[in-house]
mmCIF file of C-alpha atoms in Angstrom:
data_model
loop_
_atom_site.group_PDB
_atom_site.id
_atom_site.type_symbol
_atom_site.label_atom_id
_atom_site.label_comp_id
_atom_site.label_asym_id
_atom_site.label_seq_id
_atom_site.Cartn_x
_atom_site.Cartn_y
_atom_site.Cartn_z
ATOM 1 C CA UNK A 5 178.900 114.405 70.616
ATOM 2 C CA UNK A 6 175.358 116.030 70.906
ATOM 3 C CA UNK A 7 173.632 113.179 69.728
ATOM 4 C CA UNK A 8 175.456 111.300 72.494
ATOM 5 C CA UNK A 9 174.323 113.706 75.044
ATOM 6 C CA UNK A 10 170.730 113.603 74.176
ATOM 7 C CA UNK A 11 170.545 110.154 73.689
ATOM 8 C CA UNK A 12 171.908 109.994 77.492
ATOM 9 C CA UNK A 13 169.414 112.178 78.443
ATOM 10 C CA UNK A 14 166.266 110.224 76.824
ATOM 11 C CA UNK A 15 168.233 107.333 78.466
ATOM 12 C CA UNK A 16 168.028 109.081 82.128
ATOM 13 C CA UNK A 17 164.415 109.766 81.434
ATOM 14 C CA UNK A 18 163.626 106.482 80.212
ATOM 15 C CA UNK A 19 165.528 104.785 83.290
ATOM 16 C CA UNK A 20 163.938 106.827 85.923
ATOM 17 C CA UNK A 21 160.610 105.375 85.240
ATOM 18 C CA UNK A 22 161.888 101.998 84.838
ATOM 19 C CA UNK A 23 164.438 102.615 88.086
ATOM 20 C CA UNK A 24 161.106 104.048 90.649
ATOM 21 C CA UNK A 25 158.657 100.591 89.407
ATOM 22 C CA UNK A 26 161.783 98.406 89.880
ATOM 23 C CA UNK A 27 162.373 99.985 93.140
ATOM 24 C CA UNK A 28 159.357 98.784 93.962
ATOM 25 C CA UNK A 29 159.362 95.598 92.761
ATOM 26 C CA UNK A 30 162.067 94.856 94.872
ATOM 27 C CA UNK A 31 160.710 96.449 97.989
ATOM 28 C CA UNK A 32 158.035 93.782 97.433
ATOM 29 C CA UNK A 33 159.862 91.125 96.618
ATOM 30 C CA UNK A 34 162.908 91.563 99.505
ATOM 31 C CA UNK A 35 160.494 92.048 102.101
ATOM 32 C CA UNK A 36 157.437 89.893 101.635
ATOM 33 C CA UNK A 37 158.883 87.535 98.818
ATOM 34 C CA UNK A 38 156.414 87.998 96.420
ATOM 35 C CA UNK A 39 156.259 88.161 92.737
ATOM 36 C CA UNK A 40 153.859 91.233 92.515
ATOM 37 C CA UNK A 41 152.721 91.472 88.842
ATOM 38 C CA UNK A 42 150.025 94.283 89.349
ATOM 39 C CA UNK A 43 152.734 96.632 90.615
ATOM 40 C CA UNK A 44 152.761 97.930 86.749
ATOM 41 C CA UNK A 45 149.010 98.620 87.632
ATOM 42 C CA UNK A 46 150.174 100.871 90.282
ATOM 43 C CA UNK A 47 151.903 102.673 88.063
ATOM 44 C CA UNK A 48 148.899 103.312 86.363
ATOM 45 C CA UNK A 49 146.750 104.269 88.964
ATOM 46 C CA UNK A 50 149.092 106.615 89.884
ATOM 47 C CA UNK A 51 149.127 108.649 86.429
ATOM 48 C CA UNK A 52 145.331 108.578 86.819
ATOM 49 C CA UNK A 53 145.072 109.923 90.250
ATOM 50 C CA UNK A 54 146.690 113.049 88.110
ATOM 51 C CA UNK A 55 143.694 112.912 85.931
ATOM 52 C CA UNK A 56 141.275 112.345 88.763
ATOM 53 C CA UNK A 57 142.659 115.455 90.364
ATOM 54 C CA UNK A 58 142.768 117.685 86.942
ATOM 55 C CA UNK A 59 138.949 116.578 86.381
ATOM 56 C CA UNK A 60 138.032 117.192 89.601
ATOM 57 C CA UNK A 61 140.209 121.067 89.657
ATOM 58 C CA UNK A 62 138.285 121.989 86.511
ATOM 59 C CA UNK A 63 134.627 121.195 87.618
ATOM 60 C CA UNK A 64 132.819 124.323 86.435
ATOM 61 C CA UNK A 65 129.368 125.728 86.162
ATOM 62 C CA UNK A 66 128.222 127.640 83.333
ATOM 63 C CA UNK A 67 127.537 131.543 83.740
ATOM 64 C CA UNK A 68 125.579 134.409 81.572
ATOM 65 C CA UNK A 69 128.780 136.528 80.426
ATOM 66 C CA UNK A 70 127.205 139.980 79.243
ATOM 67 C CA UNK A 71 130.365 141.878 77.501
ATOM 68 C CA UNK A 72 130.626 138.536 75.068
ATOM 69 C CA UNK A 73 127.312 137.884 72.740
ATOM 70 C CA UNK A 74 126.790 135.332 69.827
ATOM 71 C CA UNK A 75 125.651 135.995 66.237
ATOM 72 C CA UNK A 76 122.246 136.648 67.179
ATOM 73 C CA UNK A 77 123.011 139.039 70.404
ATOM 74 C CA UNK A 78 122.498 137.103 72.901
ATOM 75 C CA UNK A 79 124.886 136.858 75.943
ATOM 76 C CA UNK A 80 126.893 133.797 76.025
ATOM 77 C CA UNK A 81 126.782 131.234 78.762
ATOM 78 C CA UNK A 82 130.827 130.665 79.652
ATOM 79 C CA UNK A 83 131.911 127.562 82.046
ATOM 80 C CA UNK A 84 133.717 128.738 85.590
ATOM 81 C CA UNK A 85 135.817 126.732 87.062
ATOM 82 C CA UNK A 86 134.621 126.448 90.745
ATOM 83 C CA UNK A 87 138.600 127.223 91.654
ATOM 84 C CA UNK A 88 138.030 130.419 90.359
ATOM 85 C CA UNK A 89 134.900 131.252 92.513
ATOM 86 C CA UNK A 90 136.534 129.946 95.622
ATOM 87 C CA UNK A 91 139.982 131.302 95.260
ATOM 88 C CA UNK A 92 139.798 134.179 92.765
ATOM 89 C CA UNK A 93 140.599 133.980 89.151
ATOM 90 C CA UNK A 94 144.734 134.291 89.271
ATOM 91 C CA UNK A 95 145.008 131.973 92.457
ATOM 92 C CA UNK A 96 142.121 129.066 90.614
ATOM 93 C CA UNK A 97 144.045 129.040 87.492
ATOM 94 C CA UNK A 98 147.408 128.963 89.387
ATOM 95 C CA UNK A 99 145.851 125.904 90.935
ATOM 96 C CA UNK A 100 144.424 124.114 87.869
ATOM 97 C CA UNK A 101 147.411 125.332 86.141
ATOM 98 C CA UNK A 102 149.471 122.732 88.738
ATOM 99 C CA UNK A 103 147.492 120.024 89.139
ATOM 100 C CA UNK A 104 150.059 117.100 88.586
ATOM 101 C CA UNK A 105 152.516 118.395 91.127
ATOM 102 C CA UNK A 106 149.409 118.990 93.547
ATOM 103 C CA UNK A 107 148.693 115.172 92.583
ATOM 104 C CA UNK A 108 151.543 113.622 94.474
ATOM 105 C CA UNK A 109 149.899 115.128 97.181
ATOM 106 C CA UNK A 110 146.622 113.451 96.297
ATOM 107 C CA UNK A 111 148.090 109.845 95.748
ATOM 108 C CA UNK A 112 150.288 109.255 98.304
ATOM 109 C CA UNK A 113 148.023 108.159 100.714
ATOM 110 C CA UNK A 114 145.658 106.907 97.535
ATOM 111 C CA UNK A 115 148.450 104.286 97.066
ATOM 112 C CA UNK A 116 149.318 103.706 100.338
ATOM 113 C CA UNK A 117 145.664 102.506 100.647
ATOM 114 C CA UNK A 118 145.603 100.648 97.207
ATOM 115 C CA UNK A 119 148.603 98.902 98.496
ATOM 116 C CA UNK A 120 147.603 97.863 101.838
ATOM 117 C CA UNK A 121 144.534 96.599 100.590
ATOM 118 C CA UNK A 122 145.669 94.422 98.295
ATOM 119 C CA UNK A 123 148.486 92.935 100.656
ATOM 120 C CA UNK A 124 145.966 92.304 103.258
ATOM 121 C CA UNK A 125 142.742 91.260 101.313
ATOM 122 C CA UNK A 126 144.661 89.604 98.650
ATOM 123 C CA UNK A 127 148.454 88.629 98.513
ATOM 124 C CA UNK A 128 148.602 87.681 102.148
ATOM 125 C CA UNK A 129 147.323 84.095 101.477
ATOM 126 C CA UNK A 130 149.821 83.685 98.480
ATOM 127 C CA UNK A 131 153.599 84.546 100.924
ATOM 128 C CA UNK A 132 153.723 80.348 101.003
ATOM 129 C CA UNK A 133 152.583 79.637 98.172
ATOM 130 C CA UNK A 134 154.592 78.921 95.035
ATOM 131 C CA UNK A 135 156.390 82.299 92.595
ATOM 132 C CA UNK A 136 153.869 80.864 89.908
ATOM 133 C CA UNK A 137 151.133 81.022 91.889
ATOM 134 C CA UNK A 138 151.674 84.607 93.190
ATOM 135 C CA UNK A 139 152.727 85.924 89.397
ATOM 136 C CA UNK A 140 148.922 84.319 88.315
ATOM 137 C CA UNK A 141 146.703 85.938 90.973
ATOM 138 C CA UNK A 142 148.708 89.166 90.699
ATOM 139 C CA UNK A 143 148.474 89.279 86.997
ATOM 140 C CA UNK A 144 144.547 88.385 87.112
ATOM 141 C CA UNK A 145 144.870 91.278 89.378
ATOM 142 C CA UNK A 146 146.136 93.921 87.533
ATOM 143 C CA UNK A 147 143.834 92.599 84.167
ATOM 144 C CA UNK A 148 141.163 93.568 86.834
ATOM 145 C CA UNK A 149 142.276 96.846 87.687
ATOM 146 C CA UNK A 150 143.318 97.191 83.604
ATOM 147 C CA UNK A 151 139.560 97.165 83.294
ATOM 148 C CA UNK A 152 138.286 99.023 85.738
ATOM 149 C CA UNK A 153 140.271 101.949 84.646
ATOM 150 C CA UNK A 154 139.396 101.393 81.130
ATOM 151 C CA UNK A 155 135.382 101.106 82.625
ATOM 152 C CA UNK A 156 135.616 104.392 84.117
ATOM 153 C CA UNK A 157 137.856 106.689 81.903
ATOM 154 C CA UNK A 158 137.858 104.843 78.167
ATOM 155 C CA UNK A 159 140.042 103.198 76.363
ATOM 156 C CA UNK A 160 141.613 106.470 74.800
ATOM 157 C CA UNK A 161 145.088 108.206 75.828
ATOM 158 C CA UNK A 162 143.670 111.345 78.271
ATOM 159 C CA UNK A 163 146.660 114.058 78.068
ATOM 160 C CA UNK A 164 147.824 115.897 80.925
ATOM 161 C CA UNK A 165 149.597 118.720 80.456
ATOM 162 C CA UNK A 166 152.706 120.023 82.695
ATOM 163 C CA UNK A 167 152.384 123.313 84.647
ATOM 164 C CA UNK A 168 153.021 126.166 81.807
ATOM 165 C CA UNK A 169 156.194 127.057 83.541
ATOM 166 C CA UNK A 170 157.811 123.416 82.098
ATOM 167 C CA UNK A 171 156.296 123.185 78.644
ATOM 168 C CA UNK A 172 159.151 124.201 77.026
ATOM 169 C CA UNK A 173 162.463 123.054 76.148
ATOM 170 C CA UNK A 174 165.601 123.956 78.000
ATOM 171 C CA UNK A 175 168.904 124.713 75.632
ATOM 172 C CA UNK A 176 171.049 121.900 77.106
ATOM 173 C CA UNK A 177 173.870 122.475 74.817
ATOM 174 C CA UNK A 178 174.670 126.594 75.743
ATOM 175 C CA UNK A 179 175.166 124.929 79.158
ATOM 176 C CA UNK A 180 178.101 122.309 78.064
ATOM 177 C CA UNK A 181 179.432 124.723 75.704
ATOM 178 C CA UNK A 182 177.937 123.479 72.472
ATOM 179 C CA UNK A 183 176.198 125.940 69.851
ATOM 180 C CA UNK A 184 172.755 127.201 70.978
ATOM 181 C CA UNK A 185 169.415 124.634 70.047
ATOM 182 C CA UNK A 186 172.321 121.921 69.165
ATOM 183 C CA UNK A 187 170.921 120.042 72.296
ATOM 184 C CA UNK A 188 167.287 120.810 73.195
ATOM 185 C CA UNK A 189 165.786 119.292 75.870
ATOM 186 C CA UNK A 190 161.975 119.638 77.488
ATOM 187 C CA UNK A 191 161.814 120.686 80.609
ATOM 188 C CA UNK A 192 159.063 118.557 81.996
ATOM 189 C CA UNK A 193 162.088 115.707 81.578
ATOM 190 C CA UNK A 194 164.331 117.085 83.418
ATOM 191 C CA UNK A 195 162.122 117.564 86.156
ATOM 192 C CA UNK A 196 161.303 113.988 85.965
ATOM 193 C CA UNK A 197 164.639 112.764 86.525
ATOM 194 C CA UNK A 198 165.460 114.959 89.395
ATOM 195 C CA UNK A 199 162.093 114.078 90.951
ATOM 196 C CA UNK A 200 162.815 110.134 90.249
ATOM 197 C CA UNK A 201 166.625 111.353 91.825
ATOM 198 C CA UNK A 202 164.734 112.402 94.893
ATOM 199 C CA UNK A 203 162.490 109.668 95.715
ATOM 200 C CA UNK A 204 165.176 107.085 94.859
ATOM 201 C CA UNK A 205 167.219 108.958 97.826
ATOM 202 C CA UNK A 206 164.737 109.218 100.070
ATOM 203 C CA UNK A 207 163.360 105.277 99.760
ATOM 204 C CA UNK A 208 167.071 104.710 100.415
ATOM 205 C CA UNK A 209 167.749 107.183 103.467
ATOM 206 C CA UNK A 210 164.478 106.083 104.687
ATOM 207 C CA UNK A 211 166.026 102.099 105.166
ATOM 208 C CA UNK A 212 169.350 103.105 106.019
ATOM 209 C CA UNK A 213 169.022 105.741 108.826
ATOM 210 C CA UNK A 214 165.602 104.968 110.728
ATOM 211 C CA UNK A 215 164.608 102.464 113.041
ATOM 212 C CA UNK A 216 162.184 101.142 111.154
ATOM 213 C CA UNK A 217 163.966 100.700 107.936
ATOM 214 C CA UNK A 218 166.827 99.162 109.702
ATOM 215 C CA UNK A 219 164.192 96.167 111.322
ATOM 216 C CA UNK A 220 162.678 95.898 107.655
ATOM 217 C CA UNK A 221 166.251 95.769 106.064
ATOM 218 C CA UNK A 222 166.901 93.088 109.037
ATOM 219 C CA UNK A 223 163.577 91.780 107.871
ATOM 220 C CA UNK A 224 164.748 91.058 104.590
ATOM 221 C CA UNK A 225 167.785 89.261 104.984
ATOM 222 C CA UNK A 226 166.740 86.909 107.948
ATOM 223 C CA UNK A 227 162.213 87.144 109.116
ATOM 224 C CA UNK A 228 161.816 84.694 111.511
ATOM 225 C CA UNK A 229 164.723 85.896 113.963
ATOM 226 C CA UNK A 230 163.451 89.547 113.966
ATOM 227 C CA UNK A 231 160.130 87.963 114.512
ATOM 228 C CA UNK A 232 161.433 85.663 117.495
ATOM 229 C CA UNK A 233 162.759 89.368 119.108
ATOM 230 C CA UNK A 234 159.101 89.841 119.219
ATOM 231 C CA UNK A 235 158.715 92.682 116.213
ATOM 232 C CA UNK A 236 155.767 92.218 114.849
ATOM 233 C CA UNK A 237 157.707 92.027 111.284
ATOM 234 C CA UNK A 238 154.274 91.106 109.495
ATOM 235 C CA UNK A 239 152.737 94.549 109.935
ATOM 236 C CA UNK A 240 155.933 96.310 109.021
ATOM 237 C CA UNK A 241 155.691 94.645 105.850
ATOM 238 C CA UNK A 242 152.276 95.110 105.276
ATOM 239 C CA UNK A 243 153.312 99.135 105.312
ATOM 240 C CA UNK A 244 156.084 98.344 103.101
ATOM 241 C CA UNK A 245 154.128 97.145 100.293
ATOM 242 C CA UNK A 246 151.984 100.602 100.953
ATOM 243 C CA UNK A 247 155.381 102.382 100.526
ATOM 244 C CA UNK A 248 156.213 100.937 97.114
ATOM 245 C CA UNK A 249 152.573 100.951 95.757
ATOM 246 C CA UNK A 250 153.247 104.752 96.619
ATOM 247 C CA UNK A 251 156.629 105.261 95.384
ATOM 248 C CA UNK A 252 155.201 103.499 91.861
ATOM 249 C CA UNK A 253 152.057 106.038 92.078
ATOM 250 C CA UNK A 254 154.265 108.779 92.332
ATOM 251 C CA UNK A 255 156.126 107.597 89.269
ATOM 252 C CA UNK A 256 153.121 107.469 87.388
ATOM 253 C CA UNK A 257 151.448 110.897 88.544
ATOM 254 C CA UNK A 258 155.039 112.848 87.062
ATOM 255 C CA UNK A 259 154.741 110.319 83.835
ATOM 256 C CA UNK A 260 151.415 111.903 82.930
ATOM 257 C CA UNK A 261 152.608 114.469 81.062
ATOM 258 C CA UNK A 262 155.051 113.130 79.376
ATOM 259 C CA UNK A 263 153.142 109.886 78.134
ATOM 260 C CA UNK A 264 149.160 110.245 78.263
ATOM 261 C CA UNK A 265 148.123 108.299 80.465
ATOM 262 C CA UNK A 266 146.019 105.259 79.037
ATOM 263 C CA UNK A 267 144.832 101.509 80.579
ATOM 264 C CA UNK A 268 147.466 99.512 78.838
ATOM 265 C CA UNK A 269 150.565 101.720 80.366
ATOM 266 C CA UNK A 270 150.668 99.490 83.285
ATOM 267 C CA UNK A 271 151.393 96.386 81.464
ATOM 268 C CA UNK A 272 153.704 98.260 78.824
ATOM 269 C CA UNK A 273 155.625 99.155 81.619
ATOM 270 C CA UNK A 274 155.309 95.641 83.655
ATOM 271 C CA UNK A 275 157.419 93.699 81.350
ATOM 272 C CA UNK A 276 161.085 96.109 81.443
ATOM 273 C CA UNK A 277 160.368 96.702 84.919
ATOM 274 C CA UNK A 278 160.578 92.663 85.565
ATOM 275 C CA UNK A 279 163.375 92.440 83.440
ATOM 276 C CA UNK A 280 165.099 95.503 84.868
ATOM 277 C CA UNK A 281 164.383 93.594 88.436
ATOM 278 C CA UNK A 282 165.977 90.469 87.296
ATOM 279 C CA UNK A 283 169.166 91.728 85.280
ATOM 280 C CA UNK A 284 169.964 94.154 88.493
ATOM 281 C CA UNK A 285 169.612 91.114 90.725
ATOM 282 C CA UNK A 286 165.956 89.731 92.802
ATOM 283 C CA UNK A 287 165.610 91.480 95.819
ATOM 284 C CA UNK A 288 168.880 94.152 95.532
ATOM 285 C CA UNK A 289 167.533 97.330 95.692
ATOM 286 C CA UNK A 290 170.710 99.383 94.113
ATOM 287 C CA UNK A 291 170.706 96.730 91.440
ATOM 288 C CA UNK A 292 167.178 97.525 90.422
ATOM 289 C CA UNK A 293 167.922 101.297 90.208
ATOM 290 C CA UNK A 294 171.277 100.733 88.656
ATOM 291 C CA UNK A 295 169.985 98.578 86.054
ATOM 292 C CA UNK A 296 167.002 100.592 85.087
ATOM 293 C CA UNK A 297 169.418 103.381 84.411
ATOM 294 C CA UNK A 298 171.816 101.056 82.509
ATOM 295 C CA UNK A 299 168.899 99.689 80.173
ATOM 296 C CA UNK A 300 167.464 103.094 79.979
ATOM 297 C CA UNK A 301 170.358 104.180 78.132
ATOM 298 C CA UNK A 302 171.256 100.983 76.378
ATOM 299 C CA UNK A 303 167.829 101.199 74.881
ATOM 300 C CA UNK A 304 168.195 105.015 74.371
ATOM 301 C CA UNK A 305 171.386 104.373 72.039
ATOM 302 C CA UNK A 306 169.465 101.676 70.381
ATOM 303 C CA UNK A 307 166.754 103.944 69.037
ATOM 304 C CA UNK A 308 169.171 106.020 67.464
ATOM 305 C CA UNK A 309 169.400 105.945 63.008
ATOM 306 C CA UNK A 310 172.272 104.812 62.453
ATOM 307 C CA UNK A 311 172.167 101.892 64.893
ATOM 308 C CA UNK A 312 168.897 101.204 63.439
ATOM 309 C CA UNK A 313 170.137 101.168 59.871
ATOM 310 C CA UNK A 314 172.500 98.595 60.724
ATOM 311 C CA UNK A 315 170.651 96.421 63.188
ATOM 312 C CA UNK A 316 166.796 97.003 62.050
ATOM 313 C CA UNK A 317 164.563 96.309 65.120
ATOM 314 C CA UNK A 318 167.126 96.119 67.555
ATOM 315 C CA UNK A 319 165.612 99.265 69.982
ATOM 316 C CA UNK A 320 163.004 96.410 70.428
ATOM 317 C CA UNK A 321 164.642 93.838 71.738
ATOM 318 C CA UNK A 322 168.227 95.055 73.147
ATOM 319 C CA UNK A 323 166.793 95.318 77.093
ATOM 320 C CA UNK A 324 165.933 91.258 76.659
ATOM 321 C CA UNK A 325 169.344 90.609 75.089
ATOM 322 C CA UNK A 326 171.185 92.114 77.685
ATOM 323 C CA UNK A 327 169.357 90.429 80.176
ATOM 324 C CA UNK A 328 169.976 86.959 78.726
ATOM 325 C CA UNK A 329 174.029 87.905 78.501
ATOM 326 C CA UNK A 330 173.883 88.866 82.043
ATOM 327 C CA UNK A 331 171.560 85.893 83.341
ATOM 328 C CA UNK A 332 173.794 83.438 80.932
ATOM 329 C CA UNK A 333 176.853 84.910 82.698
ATOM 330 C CA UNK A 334 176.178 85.736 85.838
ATOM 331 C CA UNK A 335 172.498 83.840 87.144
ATOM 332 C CA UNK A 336 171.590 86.088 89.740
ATOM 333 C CA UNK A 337 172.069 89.093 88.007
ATOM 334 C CA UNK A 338 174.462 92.330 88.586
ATOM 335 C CA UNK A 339 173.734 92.570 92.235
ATOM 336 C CA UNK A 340 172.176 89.915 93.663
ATOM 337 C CA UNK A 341 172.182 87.559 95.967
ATOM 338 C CA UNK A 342 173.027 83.996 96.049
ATOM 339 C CA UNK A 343 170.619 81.576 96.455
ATOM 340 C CA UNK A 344 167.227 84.467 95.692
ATOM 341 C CA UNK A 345 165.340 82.911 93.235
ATOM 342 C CA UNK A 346 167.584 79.716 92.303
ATOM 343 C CA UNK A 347 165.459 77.397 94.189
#
């Protein structure tokens, strides 16, 4: 039973990333009809805006520190952090100490820029244009922001750590009643999950209660009458797609920690997040999140030994055999709806 509870768990943690870049997706997709293959790229923009910020928190300068020497005598020359100078020691480490959560208030409006960029200076000309054509120029797209990133910050993995108060490991099992360390689980997870939780939540209170999410959900389902009641549906779009380049920056900035971030996670992450997009349905936005939690798991269970033992590399391919069971069954996947994408 505790293996099945952690392997839940890694299955929650797993699906929230996968759940927040679908989300996404499908913003993209419902609203402007696009195939948007650089969204993984926004992903990984995101978990560098958390580097960005750390690198820019821990600028220092180098002072003479007289009570330490070296082997000759000397006073040694220790680096400052300039947080330190302007906001005392306690109060600049504090800072440092929490630079990915400060980072989601750094990318938000990063990404909402990235975003709107691209929509207007690139993926504007493609709405008519065939799904092929849109999935080539966004996935030349996000090669070119692949290697931009890689230009400016290397090809290696740059870690990230978690504020000190969630490096450790929270006793999971005391809590359901099971012997203590029998289910041990990090922190830094958890908070992931609740923080994917959150902004899953909010992206959906944010369509279903205010005016403007109401036109863009009316958007959606029928454009050219909301644009004959003379709503200019275009630019409401256009800050749409800046929503869900944030809302897949923001996954990315919490992922730091937990998976380095690197040039290649974009694309790593691309692929599932298609395929969680497709078996939840095109353009349903609870399918996407209910799907990425569903594979999330599956895959999850798959990784475990004794599955493994009898069913050698399936943790690497169960999300595409589900998804060929559930397109083979039911074509327009768990939620969708008819007619998206069967043209």
């Amino acid at each position: 039973m505790d293996a099945i509870i952690l392997q839940i768990l890694n299955g929650l943690d797993k699906g929230s990333a996968y759940a927040l870049i679908a989300l996404g997706l499908t913003l993209i997709f419902g609203t402007l009809g696009v195939v948007n293959f650089a969204h993984g790229a926004l992903f990984m923009i995101g978990a560098f805006c958390a580097v960005t910020l750390n690198r820019l928190l821990t600028l220092s300068h180098q002072v003479v520190d007289e009570t330490r020497t070296d082997f000759l005598g000397n006073p040694l020359k220790v680096d400052v952090p300039y947080m330190h100078d302007l906001f005392g020691e306690a109060t600049g480490a504090a800072i440092i100490d929490w630079s990915v959560p400060l980072a989601i208030l750094f990318s938000i409006p990063v990404m909402i820029a990235v975003g709107v960029i691209m929509e207007r200076g690139l993926i504007k000309h493609f709405y008519r244009r065939p799904h092929a054509d849109q999935i080539l120029v966004t996935f030349g797209l996000a090669i070119v922001l692949q290697e931009i990133i890689k230009q400016i910050f290397g090809a290696n993995p740059i870690p990230t750590p978690a504020p000190d108060a969630f490096t450790g490991s929270f006793d999971f099992g005391v809590l359901l009643g099971f012997d203590p360390n029998a289910i041990i689980y990090p922190y830094w997870r958890l908070v992931y999950f609740a923080f994917a939780a959150l902004i899953i939540g909010a992206v959906f209170a944010f369509l279903q209660f205010t005016t403007f999410g109401m036109v863009v959900r009316a958007g959606m389902a029928d454009r050219e009458t909301v644009g004959l009641l003379g709503i200019n549906i275009d630019r409401r779009f256009t800050i749409m797609f800046g929503l869900a380049a944030a809302v897949a920056g923001l996954a990315g900035v919490m992922y730091a920690p937990i998976n380095s971030p690197n040039y290649h996670m974009g694309m790593d992450f691309l692929v599932l997040s298609f395929v969680v997009v497709v078996v939840g349905g095109m353009g349903s936005l609870p399918g996407a999140v209910a799907a990425g939690f569903l594979l999330g798991i599956l895959e999850s269970f798959a990784s475990m030994n004794e599955i493994k033992q009898i069913l050698p590399g399936i943790d690497q391919i169960i999300i595409y055999l589900v998804a060929i069971i559930i397109l083979l069954t039911r074509p327009r996947g768990l939620m969708g709806r008819k007619g998206v994408m069967e043209d």
